[in-house]
mmCIF file of C-alpha atoms and ligand atoms in Angstrom:
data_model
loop_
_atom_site.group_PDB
_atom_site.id
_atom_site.type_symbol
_atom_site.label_atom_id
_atom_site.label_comp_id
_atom_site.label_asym_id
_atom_site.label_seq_id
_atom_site.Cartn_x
_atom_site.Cartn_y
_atom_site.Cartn_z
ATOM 1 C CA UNK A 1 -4.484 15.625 -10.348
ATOM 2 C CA UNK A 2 -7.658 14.129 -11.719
ATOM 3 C CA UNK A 3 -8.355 10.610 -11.943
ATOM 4 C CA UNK A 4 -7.179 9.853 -15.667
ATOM 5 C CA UNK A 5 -4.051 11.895 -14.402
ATOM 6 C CA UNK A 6 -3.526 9.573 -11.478
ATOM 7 C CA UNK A 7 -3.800 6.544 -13.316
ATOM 8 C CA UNK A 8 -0.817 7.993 -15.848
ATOM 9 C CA UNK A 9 1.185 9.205 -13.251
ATOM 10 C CA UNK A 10 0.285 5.587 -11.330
ATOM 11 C CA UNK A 11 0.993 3.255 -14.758
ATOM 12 C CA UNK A 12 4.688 5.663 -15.060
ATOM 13 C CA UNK A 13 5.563 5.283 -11.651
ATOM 14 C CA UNK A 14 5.556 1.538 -11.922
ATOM 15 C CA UNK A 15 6.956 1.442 -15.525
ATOM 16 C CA UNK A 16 3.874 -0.637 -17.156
ATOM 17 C CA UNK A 17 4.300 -3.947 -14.643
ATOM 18 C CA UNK A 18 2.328 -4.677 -11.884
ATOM 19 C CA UNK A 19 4.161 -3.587 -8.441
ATOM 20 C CA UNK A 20 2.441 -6.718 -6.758
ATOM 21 C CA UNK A 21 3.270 -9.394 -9.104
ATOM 22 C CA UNK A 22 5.923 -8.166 -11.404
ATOM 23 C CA UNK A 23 4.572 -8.766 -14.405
ATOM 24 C CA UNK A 24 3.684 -6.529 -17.391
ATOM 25 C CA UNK A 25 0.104 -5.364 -17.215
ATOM 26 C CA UNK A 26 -1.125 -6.413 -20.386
ATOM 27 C CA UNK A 27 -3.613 -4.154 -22.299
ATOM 28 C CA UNK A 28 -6.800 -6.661 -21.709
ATOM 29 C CA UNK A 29 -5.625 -6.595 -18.129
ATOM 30 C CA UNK A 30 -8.122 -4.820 -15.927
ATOM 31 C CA UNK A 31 -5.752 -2.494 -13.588
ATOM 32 C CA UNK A 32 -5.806 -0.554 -10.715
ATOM 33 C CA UNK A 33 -4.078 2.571 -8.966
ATOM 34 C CA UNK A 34 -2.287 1.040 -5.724
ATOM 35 C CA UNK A 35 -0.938 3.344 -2.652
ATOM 36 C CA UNK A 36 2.189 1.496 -1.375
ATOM 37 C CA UNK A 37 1.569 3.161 2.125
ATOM 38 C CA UNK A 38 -2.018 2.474 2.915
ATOM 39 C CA UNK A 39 -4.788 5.327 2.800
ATOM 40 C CA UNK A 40 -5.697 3.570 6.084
ATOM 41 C CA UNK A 41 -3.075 5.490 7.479
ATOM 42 C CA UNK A 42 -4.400 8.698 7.164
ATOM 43 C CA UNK A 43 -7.814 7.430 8.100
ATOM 44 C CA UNK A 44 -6.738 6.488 11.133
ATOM 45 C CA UNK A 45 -4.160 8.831 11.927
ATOM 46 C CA UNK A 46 -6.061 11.841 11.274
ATOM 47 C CA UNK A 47 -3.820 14.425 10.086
ATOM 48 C CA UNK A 48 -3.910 16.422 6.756
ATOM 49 C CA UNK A 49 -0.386 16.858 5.998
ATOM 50 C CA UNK A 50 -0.039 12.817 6.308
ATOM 51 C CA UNK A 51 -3.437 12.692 4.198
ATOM 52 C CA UNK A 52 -1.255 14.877 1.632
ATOM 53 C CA UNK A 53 1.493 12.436 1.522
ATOM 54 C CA UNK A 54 -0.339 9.567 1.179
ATOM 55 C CA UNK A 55 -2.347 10.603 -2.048
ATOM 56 C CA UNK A 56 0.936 12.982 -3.339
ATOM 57 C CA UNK A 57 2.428 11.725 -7.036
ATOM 58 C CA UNK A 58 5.263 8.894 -5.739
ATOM 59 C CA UNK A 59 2.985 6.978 -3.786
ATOM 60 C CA UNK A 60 0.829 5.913 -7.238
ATOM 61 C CA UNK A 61 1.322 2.550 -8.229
ATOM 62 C CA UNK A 62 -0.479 0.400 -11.086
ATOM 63 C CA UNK A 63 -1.604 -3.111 -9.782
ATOM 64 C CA UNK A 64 -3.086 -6.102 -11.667
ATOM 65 C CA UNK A 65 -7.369 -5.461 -10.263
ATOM 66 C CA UNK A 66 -6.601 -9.743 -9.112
ATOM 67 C CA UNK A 67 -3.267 -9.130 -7.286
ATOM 68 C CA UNK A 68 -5.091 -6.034 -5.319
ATOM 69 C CA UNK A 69 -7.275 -8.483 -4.188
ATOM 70 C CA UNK A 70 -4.977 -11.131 -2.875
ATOM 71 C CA UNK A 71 -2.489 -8.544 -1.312
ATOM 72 C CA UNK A 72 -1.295 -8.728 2.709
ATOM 73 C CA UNK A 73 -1.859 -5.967 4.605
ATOM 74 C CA UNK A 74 1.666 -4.894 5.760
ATOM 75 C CA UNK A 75 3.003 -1.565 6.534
ATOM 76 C CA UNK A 76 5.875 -0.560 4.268
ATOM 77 C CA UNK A 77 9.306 -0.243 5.560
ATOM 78 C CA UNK A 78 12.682 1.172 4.309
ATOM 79 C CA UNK A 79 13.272 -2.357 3.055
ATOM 80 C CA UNK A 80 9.910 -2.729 1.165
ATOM 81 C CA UNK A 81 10.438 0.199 -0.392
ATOM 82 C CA UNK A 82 13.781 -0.403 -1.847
ATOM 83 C CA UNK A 83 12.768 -4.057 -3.181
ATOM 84 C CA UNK A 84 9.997 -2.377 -5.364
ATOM 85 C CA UNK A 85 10.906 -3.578 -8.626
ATOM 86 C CA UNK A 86 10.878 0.208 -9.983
ATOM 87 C CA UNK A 87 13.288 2.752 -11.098
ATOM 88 C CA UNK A 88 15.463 4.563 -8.272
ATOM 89 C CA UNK A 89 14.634 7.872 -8.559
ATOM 90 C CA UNK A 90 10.971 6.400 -8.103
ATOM 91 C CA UNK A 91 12.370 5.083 -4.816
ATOM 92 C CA UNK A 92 13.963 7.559 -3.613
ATOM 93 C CA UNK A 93 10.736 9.847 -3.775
ATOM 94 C CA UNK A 94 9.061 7.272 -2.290
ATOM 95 C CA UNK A 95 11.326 6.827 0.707
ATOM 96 C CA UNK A 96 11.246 11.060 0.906
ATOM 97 C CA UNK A 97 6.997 10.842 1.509
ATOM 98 C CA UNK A 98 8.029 7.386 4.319
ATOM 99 C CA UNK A 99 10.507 9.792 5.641
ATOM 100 C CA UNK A 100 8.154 12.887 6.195
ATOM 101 C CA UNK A 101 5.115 10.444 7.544
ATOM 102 C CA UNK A 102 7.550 8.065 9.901
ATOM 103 C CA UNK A 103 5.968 8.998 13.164
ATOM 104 C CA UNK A 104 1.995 8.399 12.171
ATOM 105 C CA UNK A 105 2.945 4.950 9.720
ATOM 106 C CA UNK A 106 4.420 3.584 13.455
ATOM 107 C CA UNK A 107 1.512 5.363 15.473
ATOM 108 C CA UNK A 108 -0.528 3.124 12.751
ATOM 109 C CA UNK A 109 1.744 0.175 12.985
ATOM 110 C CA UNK A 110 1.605 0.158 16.583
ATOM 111 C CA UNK A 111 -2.854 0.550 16.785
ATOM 112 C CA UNK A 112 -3.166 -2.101 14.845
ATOM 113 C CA UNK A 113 -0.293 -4.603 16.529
ATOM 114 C CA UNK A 114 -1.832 -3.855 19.952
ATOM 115 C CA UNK A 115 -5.740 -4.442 18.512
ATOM 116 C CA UNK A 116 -4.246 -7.575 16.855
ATOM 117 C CA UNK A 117 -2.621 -8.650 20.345
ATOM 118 C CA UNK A 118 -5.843 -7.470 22.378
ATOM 119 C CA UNK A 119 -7.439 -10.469 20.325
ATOM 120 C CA UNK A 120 -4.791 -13.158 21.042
ATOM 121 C CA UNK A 121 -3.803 -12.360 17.250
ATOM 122 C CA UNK A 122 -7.567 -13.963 15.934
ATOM 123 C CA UNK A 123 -9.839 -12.739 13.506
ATOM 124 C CA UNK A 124 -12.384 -10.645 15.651
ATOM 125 C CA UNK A 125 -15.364 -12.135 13.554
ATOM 126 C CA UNK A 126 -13.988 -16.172 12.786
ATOM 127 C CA UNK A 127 -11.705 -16.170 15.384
ATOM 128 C CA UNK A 128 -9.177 -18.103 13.257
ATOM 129 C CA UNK A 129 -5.814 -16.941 14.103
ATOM 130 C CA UNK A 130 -4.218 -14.757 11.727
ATOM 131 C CA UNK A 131 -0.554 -13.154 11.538
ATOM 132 C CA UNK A 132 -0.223 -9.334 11.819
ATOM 133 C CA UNK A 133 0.740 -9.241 7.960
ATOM 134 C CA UNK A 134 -2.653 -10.653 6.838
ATOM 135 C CA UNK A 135 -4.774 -8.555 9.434
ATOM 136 C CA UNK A 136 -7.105 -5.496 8.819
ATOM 137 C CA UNK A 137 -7.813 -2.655 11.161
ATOM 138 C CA UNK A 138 -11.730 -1.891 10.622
ATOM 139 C CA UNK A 139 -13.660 -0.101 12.390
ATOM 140 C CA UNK A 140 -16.194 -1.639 14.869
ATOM 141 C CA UNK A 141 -18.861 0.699 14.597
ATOM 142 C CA UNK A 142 -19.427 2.619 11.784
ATOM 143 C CA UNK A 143 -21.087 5.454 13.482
ATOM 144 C CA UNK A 144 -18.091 6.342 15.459
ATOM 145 C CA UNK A 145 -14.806 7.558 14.861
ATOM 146 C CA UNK A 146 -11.544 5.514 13.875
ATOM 147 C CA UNK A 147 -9.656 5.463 17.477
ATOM 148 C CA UNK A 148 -8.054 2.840 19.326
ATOM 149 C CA UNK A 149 -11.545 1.660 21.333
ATOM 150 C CA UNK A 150 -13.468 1.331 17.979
ATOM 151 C CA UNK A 151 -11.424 -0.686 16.279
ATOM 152 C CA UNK A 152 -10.993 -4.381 15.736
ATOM 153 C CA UNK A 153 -8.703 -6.954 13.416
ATOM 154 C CA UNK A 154 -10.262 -8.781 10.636
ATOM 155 C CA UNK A 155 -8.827 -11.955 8.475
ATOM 156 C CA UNK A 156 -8.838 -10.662 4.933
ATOM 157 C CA UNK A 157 -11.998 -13.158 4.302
ATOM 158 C CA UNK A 158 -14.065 -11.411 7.176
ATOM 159 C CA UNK A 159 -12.637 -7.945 6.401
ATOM 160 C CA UNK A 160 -13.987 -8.262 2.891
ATOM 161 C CA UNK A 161 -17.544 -9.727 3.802
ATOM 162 C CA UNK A 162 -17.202 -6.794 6.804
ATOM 163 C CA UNK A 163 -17.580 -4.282 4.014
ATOM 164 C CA UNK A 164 -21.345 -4.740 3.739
ATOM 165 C CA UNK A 165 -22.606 -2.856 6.303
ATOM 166 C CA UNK A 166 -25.609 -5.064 7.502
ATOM 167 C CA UNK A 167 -23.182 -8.145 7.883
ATOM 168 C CA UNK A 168 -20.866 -5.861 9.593
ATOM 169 C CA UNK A 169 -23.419 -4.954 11.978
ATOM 170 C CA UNK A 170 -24.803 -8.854 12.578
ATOM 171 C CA UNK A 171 -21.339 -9.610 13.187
ATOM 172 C CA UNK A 172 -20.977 -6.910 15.844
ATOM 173 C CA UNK A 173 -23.464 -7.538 17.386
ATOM 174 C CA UNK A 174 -23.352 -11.614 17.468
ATOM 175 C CA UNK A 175 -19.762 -11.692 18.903
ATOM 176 C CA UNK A 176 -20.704 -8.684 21.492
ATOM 177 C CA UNK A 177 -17.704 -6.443 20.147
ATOM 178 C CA UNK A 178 -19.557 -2.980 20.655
ATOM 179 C CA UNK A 179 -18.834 -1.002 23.768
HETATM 180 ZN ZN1 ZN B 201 -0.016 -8.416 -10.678
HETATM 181 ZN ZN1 ZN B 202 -12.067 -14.025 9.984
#
């Protein structure tokens, strides 16, 4: 699928309304294509076929561009799933891909719960104290590979000043968080 092909398949899939919010995406509305399970599944559980799963058809939602930004981070479950405000046989694919993928969305689940508990369930950088729901699993050095040791939980104000690089880095560095 190409990218204009995603977006169709994305903007069908969620019947013209916003997955997030439930409300119609309005043709002024900027818009964008939403994976209900998290890409940061695969890039942490490295595995192709979960990789494949991930980015297959069903898993293409359309989200308001301002409800993207204000979303939690939690894992879908069955229940999740079946309270998406979309069409059954949308659901029912969907539950087919959480189905095939069960075993690496816990091993996922379970990294980041332990990371998050490692921390006494703070923000790595703020240290505010955050609940699992609104925590991010980033990596703590760049350089290195996205395992257990390299990774740390970010509130979703620090995750998103965490994706400049150089602040990432200062950060590191000031709160001693590299091995
Ligand atoms: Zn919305
Ligand atoms: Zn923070």
């Amino acid at each position: 699928m190409n990218v204009l092909e995603r977006r169709q398949k994305a903007y069908q899939n969620s019947n013209g309304i916003c997955i997030l919010c439930n409300q119609p995406i309005l043709s002024h509305e900027k818009w964008s294509v939403e994976h209900f399970i998290p890409r940061a599944i695969y890039k942490w559980i490295q595995k192709p076929e979960v990789e494949l799963q991930v980015e297959s058809a069903a898993n293409l939602f359309a989200v308001h561009m301002d409800c993207n930004l204000k979303k939690d981070a939690e894992i879908p479950t069955v229940n999740t799933i079946n309270s998406l405000n979309v069409s059954q046989t949308i659901k029912d694919e969907l539950l087919l891909v959480y189905r095939e993928i069960y075993d690496s969305i816990e091993q996922y689940r379970s990294m980041k719960q332990s990371v998050w508990a490692k921390q006494e369930c703070s923000c790595a950088f703020c240290k505010k104290r955050i609940r699992l729901v609104k925590a991010t699993l980033r990596r703590i050095n760049n350089q290195l590979e996205r395992t257990r040791e390299n990774a740390m939980c970010l509130c979703f104000h620090c995750s998103l000043k965490a994706s400049h690089p150089e602040y990432k880095k200062k950060m590191v560095d000031k709160k001693q968080l590299s091995k």
